[in-house]
Short mmCIF file of C-alpha atoms and ligand atoms in Angstrom, two decimals:
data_model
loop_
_atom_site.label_atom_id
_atom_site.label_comp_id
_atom_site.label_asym_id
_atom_site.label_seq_id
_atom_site.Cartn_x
_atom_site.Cartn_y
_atom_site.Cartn_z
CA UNK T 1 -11.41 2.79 54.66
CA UNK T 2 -8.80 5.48 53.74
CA UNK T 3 -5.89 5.62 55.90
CA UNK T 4 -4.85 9.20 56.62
CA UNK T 5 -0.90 7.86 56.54
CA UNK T 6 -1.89 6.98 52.36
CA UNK T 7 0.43 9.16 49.85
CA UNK T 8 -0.46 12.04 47.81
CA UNK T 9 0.87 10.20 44.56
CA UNK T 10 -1.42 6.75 45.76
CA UNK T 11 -4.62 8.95 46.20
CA UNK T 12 -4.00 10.51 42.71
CA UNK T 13 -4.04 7.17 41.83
CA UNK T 14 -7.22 6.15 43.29
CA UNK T 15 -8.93 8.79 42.45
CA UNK T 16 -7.59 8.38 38.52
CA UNK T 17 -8.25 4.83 38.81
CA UNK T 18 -12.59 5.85 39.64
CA UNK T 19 -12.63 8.17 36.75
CA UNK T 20 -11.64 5.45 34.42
CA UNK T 21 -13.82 3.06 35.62
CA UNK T 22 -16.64 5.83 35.64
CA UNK T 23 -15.34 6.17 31.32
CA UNK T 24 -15.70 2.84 31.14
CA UNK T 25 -18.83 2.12 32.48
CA UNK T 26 -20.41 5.63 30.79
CA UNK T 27 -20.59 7.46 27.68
CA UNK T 28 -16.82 7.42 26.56
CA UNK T 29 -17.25 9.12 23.05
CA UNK T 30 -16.53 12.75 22.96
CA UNK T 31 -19.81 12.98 20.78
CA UNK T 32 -21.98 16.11 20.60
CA UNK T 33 -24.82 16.13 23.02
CA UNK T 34 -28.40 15.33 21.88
CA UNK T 35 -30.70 18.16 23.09
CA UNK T 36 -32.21 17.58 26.64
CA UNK T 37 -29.23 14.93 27.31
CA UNK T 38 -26.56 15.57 29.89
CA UNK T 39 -23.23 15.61 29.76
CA UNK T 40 -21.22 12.92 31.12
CA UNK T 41 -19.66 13.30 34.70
CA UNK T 42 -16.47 15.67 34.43
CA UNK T 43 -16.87 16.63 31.03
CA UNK T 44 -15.20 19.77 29.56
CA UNK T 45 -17.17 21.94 27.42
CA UNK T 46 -15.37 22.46 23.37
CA UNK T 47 -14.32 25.52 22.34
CA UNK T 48 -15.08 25.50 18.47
CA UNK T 49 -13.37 28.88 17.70
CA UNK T 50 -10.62 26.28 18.92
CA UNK T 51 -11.28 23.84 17.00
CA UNK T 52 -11.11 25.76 13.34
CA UNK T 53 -7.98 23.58 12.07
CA UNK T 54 -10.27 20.41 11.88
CA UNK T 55 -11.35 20.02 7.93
CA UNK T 56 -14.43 18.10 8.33
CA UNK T 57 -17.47 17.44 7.24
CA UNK T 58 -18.58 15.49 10.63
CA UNK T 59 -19.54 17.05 13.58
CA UNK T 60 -17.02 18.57 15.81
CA UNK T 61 -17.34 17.76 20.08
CA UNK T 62 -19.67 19.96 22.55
CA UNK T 63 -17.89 18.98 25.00
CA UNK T 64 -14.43 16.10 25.65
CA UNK T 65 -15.52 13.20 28.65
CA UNK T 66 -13.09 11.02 30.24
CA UNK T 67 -12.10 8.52 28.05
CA UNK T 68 -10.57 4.76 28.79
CA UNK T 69 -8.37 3.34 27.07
CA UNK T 70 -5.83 0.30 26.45
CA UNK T 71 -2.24 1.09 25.56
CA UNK T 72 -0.95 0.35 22.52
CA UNK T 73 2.01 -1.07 23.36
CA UNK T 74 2.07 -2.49 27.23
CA UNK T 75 -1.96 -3.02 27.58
CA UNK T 76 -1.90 -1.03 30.19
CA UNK T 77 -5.22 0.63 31.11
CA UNK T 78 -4.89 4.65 30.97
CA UNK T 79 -7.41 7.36 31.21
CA UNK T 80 -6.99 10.28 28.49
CA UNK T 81 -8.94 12.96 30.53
CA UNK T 82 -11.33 15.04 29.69
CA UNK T 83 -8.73 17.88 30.03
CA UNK T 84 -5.77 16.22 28.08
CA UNK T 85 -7.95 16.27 25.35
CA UNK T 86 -9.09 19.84 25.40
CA UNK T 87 -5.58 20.64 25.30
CA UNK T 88 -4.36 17.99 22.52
CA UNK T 89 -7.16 19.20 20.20
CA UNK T 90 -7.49 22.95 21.13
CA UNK T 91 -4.04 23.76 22.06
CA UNK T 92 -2.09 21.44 20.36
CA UNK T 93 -4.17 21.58 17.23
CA UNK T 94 -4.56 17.40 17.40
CA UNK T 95 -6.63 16.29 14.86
CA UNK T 96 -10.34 15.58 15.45
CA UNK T 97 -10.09 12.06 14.69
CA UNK T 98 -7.15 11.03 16.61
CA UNK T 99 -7.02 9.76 19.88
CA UNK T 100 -4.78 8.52 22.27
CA UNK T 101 -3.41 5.05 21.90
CA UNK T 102 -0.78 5.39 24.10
CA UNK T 103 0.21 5.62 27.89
CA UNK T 104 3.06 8.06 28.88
CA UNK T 105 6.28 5.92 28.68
CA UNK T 106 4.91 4.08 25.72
CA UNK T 107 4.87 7.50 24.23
CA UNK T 108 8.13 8.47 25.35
CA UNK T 109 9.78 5.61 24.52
CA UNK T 110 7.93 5.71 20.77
CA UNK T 111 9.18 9.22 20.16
CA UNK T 112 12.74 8.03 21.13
CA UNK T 113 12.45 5.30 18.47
CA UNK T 114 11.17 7.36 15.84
CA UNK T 115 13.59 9.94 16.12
CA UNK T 116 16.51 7.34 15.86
CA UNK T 117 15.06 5.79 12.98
CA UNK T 118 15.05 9.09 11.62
CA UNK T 119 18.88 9.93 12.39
CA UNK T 120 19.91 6.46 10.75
CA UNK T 121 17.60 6.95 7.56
CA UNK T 122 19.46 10.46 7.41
CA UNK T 123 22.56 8.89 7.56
CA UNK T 124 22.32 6.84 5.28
CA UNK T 125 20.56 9.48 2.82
CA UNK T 126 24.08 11.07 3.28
CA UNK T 127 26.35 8.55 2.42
CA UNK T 128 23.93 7.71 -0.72
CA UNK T 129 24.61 11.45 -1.84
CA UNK T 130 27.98 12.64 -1.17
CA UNK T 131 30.75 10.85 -3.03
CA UNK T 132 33.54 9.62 -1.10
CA UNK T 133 36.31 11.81 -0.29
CA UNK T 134 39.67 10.81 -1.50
ZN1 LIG H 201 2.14 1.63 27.48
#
């Protein structure tokens, strides 16, 4: 039974939580439809003007379905929406063959590492180059 006092944010939740199950349970490849099949539940039609950047000889998606997956880094289990990935590989120009393997603060917190790594490999770059000053 729903209770009508339940939060915004906790039926978001829920109703994230069904779609997941639903990828898991379903077709969970963003694979081009045979002919006569149908699409799976929620699934979000390609654009392949969109999808021009991707050098490949495979076959490029009709359409992106929900997809479930385990994260990376925590094992938590995420969704990666039929949406998010209309916009990582048609907006963002994500490759065809990459997916997501992480949830949000996994990302977050990857990016954060990376970049730091980045600044200290700089740094040190630097001090490898310029002679000291005296
Ligand atoms: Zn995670």
């Amino acid at each position: 039974m729903d209770s009508p006092r339940k939060s915004g944010r906790q039926r978001r939740l829920e109703i994230r939580e069904r779609r997941r199950q639903r990828a898991l349970a379903g077709n969970t490849h963003s694979v081009p439809a045979e002919p006569g099949r149908h699409w799976p539940a929620g699934a979000v039609a390609a654009d392949p003007a969109e999808l021009d950047h991707n050098n490949t000889y495979g076959m490029l998606p009709l359409y992106y379905a929900d997809r479930a997956f385990i994260c990376r880094d925590c094992g938590s289990a995420e969704l990666w929406t039929a949406k998010q990935q209309k916009w990582w590989y048609e907006i963002a120009k994500g490759n065809i063959n990459s997916t997501a393997v992480r949830c949000r603060s996994c990302r977050t917190r990857e990016r954060t590492r990376q970049a730091e790594a980045r600044r200290i490999h700089l740094e040190g770059l630097a001090r490898k180059t310029t002679p000291p000053t005296e």
